[in-house]
C-alpha cells in the first residue's frame, strides 16, 4: 500500500495507468485539425439548429451555443491531454526504468502540478502534433530530475516557456547555430529594437537557409521579444553600446541558459 504522502493534492489516491500496446498509444498521438474544428462546428450548429426548430428566443440560442462551445472546448482539451500522455508513454517505452519514472512522476502530487502546468500551456496552443512532441520533451526532461527539490525552478522555466511562441522556442533551441555578425548601426546590447534584431535575423536566416523577406521580418520580431525578455543579448568589445561595423556575438543570458536545457 502506498504512503499517504503519495496521494494527489485533493487527498485521493492516484489511479493506476492501464497497460496499452504501442499501436494503441500511437493511434491517438496525432490530433487532426479537422477533429478540433468539427467539435466546435457540431456544438454550435446543433444549438442553433435546435433554436430554429423550436423557435426559442435568441437569448436561449446563445445560451445553448455557449454551452455547446464549452463542451467542445472540454473535448478538445481532453484530446490534447490524451495526446500528451500518449507521446510521453511512447517515449518511455524504451525501458522499464523510464516507464517506472514516468508513472512515479504522474502519481506524485508535485509531479501532477507540473504536468498540469504543461497541460495549461498546451491548452493555449494550436492542436499541432509538433507542439505535443515539444511539450512532451519538456516534461521528459523534468521527469528525469529530482523534480520535488527543483519544483520552483521547473515552475519558473515552464512559465517562461508558456509565454514564448513556437518560433521563439525554435530560435532558442538553435542557439548553437547563432553566428557573429557585423553591426550596421549604433545600439545598446540589451535593446531589442532596431539594427540589433535586424542584423541578427539576417545572419541567422543565412545560417538556416532562409531568405524570404517576410520570414526574416518574422525572425526579427521574435528576436526583439527574446531580447526584451532578457533571454539573449549581444556581446562585443564595447559593453555600453555597439558601434557600426563592430563584430557582434549573440549569446544566451543566464535566464536563457536556464531555459534551453528544457527544450533541447
Short mmCIF file of C-alpha atoms in Angstrom, two decimals:
data_model
loop_
_atom_site.label_atom_id
_atom_site.label_comp_id
_atom_site.label_asym_id
_atom_site.label_seq_id
_atom_site.Cartn_x
_atom_site.Cartn_y
_atom_site.Cartn_z
CA UNK A 1 0.00 0.00 0.00
CA UNK A 2 1.38 3.47 -0.92
CA UNK A 3 2.27 6.19 1.51
CA UNK A 4 -0.38 8.85 2.20
CA UNK A 5 2.15 11.45 1.00
CA UNK A 6 1.85 9.98 -2.48
CA UNK A 7 -1.83 10.96 -2.71
CA UNK A 8 -2.91 13.73 -5.09
CA UNK A 9 -3.40 17.30 -3.76
CA UNK A 10 -7.15 16.64 -3.28
CA UNK A 11 -6.38 13.68 -0.99
CA UNK A 12 -7.43 10.95 -3.41
CA UNK A 13 -5.21 8.06 -4.37
CA UNK A 14 -3.72 8.17 -7.90
CA UNK A 15 -5.41 5.97 -10.49
CA UNK A 16 -3.43 3.12 -11.94
CA UNK A 17 -2.24 3.67 -15.51
CA UNK A 18 -3.65 0.86 -17.69
CA UNK A 19 -1.22 -1.09 -19.82
CA UNK A 20 -1.62 -0.35 -23.53
CA UNK A 21 0.08 -1.53 -26.66
CA UNK A 22 2.36 0.68 -28.73
CA UNK A 23 -0.23 0.58 -31.52
CA UNK A 24 -2.98 1.81 -29.19
CA UNK A 25 -0.80 4.66 -27.95
CA UNK A 26 0.30 5.77 -31.40
CA UNK A 27 -3.30 5.77 -32.61
CA UNK A 28 -4.12 8.87 -30.57
CA UNK A 29 -0.85 10.81 -30.68
CA UNK A 30 -1.90 12.93 -33.68
CA UNK A 31 -4.74 15.37 -33.08
CA UNK A 32 -6.06 16.32 -36.54
CA UNK A 33 -7.21 19.90 -37.01
CA UNK A 34 -10.48 18.67 -38.51
CA UNK A 35 -11.32 16.93 -35.23
CA UNK A 36 -10.97 20.21 -33.36
CA UNK A 37 -12.91 22.23 -35.93
CA UNK A 38 -15.57 19.54 -36.12
CA UNK A 39 -16.12 19.57 -32.37
CA UNK A 40 -16.83 23.30 -32.37
CA UNK A 41 -18.97 23.19 -35.53
CA UNK A 42 -21.07 20.30 -34.21
CA UNK A 43 -21.63 22.01 -30.87
CA UNK A 44 -22.58 25.38 -32.39
CA UNK A 45 -24.70 24.14 -35.30
CA UNK A 46 -26.64 21.77 -33.06
CA UNK A 47 -27.50 24.54 -30.60
CA UNK A 48 -28.52 26.99 -33.33
CA UNK A 49 -30.45 24.29 -35.20
CA UNK A 50 -32.44 23.39 -32.12
CA UNK A 51 -33.17 27.07 -31.57
CA UNK A 52 -34.57 27.50 -35.08
CA UNK A 53 -36.65 24.35 -34.94
CA UNK A 54 -38.11 25.16 -31.55
CA UNK A 55 -38.45 28.90 -32.30
CA UNK A 56 -36.99 29.73 -28.90
CA UNK A 57 -35.82 33.25 -28.01
CA UNK A 58 -32.40 34.44 -29.18
CA UNK A 59 -31.10 34.50 -25.63
CA UNK A 60 -31.76 30.78 -25.31
CA UNK A 61 -29.97 30.12 -28.59
CA UNK A 62 -26.93 32.00 -27.31
CA UNK A 63 -27.04 30.09 -24.03
CA UNK A 64 -27.23 26.77 -25.83
CA UNK A 65 -24.43 27.76 -28.21
CA UNK A 66 -22.27 28.82 -25.29
CA UNK A 67 -22.88 25.52 -23.50
CA UNK A 68 -22.04 23.67 -26.71
CA UNK A 69 -18.81 25.60 -27.14
CA UNK A 70 -17.83 24.83 -23.56
CA UNK A 71 -18.43 21.13 -24.17
CA UNK A 72 -16.39 21.31 -27.36
CA UNK A 73 -13.54 23.10 -25.56
CA UNK A 74 -13.56 20.40 -22.90
CA UNK A 75 -13.49 17.71 -25.58
CA UNK A 76 -10.52 19.33 -27.34
CA UNK A 77 -8.70 19.75 -24.03
CA UNK A 78 -9.13 16.06 -23.21
CA UNK A 79 -7.88 15.06 -26.66
CA UNK A 80 -4.80 17.22 -26.21
CA UNK A 81 -4.20 15.70 -22.77
CA UNK A 82 -4.53 12.18 -24.19
CA UNK A 83 -2.10 13.04 -26.99
CA UNK A 84 0.42 14.44 -24.49
CA UNK A 85 0.19 11.33 -22.30
CA UNK A 86 0.46 9.04 -25.32
CA UNK A 87 3.59 10.83 -26.51
CA UNK A 88 5.10 10.60 -23.03
CA UNK A 89 4.42 6.89 -22.74
CA UNK A 90 5.67 6.18 -26.26
CA UNK A 91 8.93 7.94 -25.39
CA UNK A 92 9.10 5.97 -22.14
CA UNK A 93 8.59 2.55 -23.69
CA UNK A 94 12.31 2.38 -24.41
CA UNK A 95 12.96 0.91 -20.96
CA UNK A 96 11.10 -0.34 -17.90
CA UNK A 97 13.07 2.11 -15.77
CA UNK A 98 11.94 5.07 -17.88
CA UNK A 99 8.31 3.96 -17.72
CA UNK A 100 8.54 3.50 -13.96
CA UNK A 101 9.96 7.02 -13.54
CA UNK A 102 7.11 8.48 -15.58
CA UNK A 103 4.47 6.58 -13.61
CA UNK A 104 6.03 7.76 -10.37
CA UNK A 105 6.03 11.35 -11.65
CA UNK A 106 2.35 11.26 -12.62
CA UNK A 107 1.43 9.68 -9.27
CA UNK A 108 3.29 12.32 -7.26
CA UNK A 109 1.42 15.49 -6.14
CA UNK A 110 4.37 17.69 -7.15
CA UNK A 111 4.66 15.88 -10.46
CA UNK A 112 0.96 16.29 -11.19
CA UNK A 113 1.17 20.03 -10.55
CA UNK A 114 4.00 20.29 -13.08
CA UNK A 115 2.08 18.14 -15.55
CA UNK A 116 -0.98 20.35 -15.13
CA UNK A 117 1.16 23.43 -15.84
CA UNK A 118 2.36 21.88 -19.10
CA UNK A 119 -1.22 20.89 -19.91
CA UNK A 120 -2.25 24.53 -19.43
CA UNK A 121 0.45 25.61 -21.91
CA UNK A 122 -0.84 23.08 -24.44
CA UNK A 123 -4.40 24.33 -23.97
CA UNK A 124 -3.30 27.73 -25.30
CA UNK A 125 -1.51 26.27 -28.33
CA UNK A 126 -2.86 25.07 -31.68
CA UNK A 127 -3.57 21.31 -31.78
CA UNK A 128 -0.38 20.59 -33.71
CA UNK A 129 1.47 17.26 -33.24
CA UNK A 130 4.74 19.22 -33.18
CA UNK A 131 3.55 21.17 -30.14
CA UNK A 132 2.58 17.96 -28.37
CA UNK A 133 6.01 16.47 -29.08
CA UNK A 134 7.80 19.63 -27.94
CA UNK A 135 5.97 19.79 -24.61
CA UNK A 136 6.31 16.04 -24.08
CA UNK A 137 10.06 16.54 -24.45
CA UNK A 138 9.97 19.30 -21.84
CA UNK A 139 8.10 17.01 -19.44
CA UNK A 140 10.50 14.16 -20.10
CA UNK A 141 13.40 16.41 -19.07
CA UNK A 142 11.57 17.26 -15.83
CA UNK A 143 10.71 13.62 -15.10
CA UNK A 144 14.39 12.70 -15.26
CA UNK A 145 15.27 15.16 -12.46
CA UNK A 146 14.68 15.34 -8.73
CA UNK A 147 11.54 17.30 -9.55
CA UNK A 148 10.50 17.82 -5.94
CA UNK A 149 13.67 19.63 -4.94
CA UNK A 150 13.70 21.51 -8.26
CA UNK A 151 9.98 22.25 -8.18
CA UNK A 152 10.29 26.06 -8.05
CA UNK A 153 12.91 26.08 -10.81
CA UNK A 154 10.72 23.91 -13.03
CA UNK A 155 7.70 26.10 -12.36
CA UNK A 156 9.64 29.21 -13.36
CA UNK A 157 11.02 27.60 -16.51
CA UNK A 158 7.56 26.43 -17.56
CA UNK A 159 6.14 29.91 -17.01
CA UNK A 160 8.77 31.32 -19.38
CA UNK A 161 8.23 28.56 -21.94
CA UNK A 162 4.49 29.14 -21.81
CA UNK A 163 4.95 32.82 -22.63
CA UNK A 164 7.13 32.14 -25.70
CA UNK A 165 5.90 31.45 -29.21
CA UNK A 166 6.89 28.23 -31.02
CA UNK A 167 9.24 30.30 -33.22
CA UNK A 168 10.92 31.83 -30.18
CA UNK A 169 11.47 28.37 -28.72
CA UNK A 170 12.88 27.18 -32.05
CA UNK A 171 15.35 30.09 -32.20
CA UNK A 172 16.48 29.45 -28.63
CA UNK A 173 16.89 25.73 -29.24
CA UNK A 174 19.04 26.53 -32.30
CA UNK A 175 21.40 28.75 -30.28
CA UNK A 176 24.30 26.55 -31.35
CA UNK A 177 23.85 27.95 -34.86
CA UNK A 178 23.91 31.61 -33.85
CA UNK A 179 26.84 33.22 -35.65
CA UNK A 180 28.69 36.51 -35.07
CA UNK A 181 27.63 39.32 -37.39
CA UNK A 182 28.75 42.83 -38.27
CA UNK A 183 26.59 45.61 -36.86
CA UNK A 184 25.07 48.13 -39.24
CA UNK A 185 24.18 50.75 -36.64
CA UNK A 186 24.74 52.08 -33.14
CA UNK A 187 22.61 50.48 -30.45
CA UNK A 188 22.72 49.20 -26.87
CA UNK A 189 23.37 45.47 -26.37
CA UNK A 190 20.22 44.75 -24.36
CA UNK A 191 17.96 46.89 -26.54
CA UNK A 192 15.75 44.54 -28.53
CA UNK A 193 14.87 47.03 -31.24
CA UNK A 194 16.30 48.30 -34.49
CA UNK A 195 19.51 47.11 -36.05
CA UNK A 196 20.39 44.52 -33.36
CA UNK A 197 17.42 42.31 -34.19
CA UNK A 198 17.56 43.10 -37.91
CA UNK A 199 21.25 42.23 -38.19
CA UNK A 200 20.81 39.03 -36.21
CA UNK A 201 17.76 38.00 -38.27
CA UNK A 202 19.73 38.38 -41.50
CA UNK A 203 22.67 36.41 -40.13
CA UNK A 204 20.51 33.67 -38.62
CA UNK A 205 18.39 33.44 -41.76
CA UNK A 206 21.51 32.88 -43.86
CA UNK A 207 22.71 30.19 -41.45
CA UNK A 208 19.34 28.42 -41.58
CA UNK A 209 18.88 28.80 -45.34
CA UNK A 210 16.01 31.31 -45.02
CA UNK A 211 15.89 34.20 -47.48
CA UNK A 212 12.21 35.15 -47.75
CA UNK A 213 11.84 38.78 -46.57
CA UNK A 214 8.64 38.02 -44.66
CA UNK A 215 10.32 35.15 -42.82
CA UNK A 216 13.33 37.33 -41.96
CA UNK A 217 11.00 40.03 -40.64
CA UNK A 218 9.25 37.43 -38.50
CA UNK A 219 12.58 36.29 -37.07
CA UNK A 220 13.44 39.92 -36.28
CA UNK A 221 10.19 40.43 -34.36
CA UNK A 222 10.76 37.22 -32.41
CA UNK A 223 14.34 38.18 -31.55
CA UNK A 224 13.12 41.54 -30.27
CA UNK A 225 10.82 39.65 -27.90
CA UNK A 226 13.62 37.35 -26.74
CA UNK A 227 15.89 40.31 -26.04
CA UNK A 228 13.13 42.24 -24.27
CA UNK A 229 12.50 39.14 -22.18
CA UNK A 230 16.16 39.02 -21.15
CA UNK A 231 16.87 35.64 -22.78
CA UNK A 232 19.55 36.71 -25.27
CA UNK A 233 21.92 39.63 -25.82
CA UNK A 234 24.84 40.81 -27.92
CA UNK A 235 28.45 40.60 -26.81
CA UNK A 236 31.28 42.78 -28.10
CA UNK A 237 34.35 44.70 -27.00
CA UNK A 238 32.12 47.67 -26.12
CA UNK A 239 29.94 46.90 -23.08
CA UNK A 240 27.93 50.13 -23.15
CA UNK A 241 26.94 50.30 -26.80
CA UNK A 242 27.67 48.58 -30.08
CA UNK A 243 29.09 50.69 -32.88
CA UNK A 244 28.50 50.30 -36.58
CA UNK A 245 30.92 47.87 -38.16
CA UNK A 246 31.66 46.01 -34.92
CA UNK A 247 31.68 42.24 -34.72
CA UNK A 248 28.73 41.19 -32.52
CA UNK A 249 28.33 37.75 -30.96
CA UNK A 250 24.78 36.80 -29.94
CA UNK A 251 24.73 34.87 -26.65
CA UNK A 252 22.26 33.47 -24.17
CA UNK A 253 21.73 35.33 -20.91
CA UNK A 254 21.62 33.48 -17.58
CA UNK A 255 17.85 33.19 -17.96
CA UNK A 256 18.27 31.83 -21.46
CA UNK A 257 20.82 29.29 -20.25
CA UNK A 258 18.28 28.10 -17.69
CA UNK A 259 15.52 27.59 -20.27
CA UNK A 260 17.47 25.97 -23.13
CA UNK A 261 18.06 22.57 -21.44
CA UNK A 262 14.31 22.07 -21.23
CA UNK A 263 13.78 22.47 -24.99
CA UNK A 264 16.86 20.81 -26.47
#
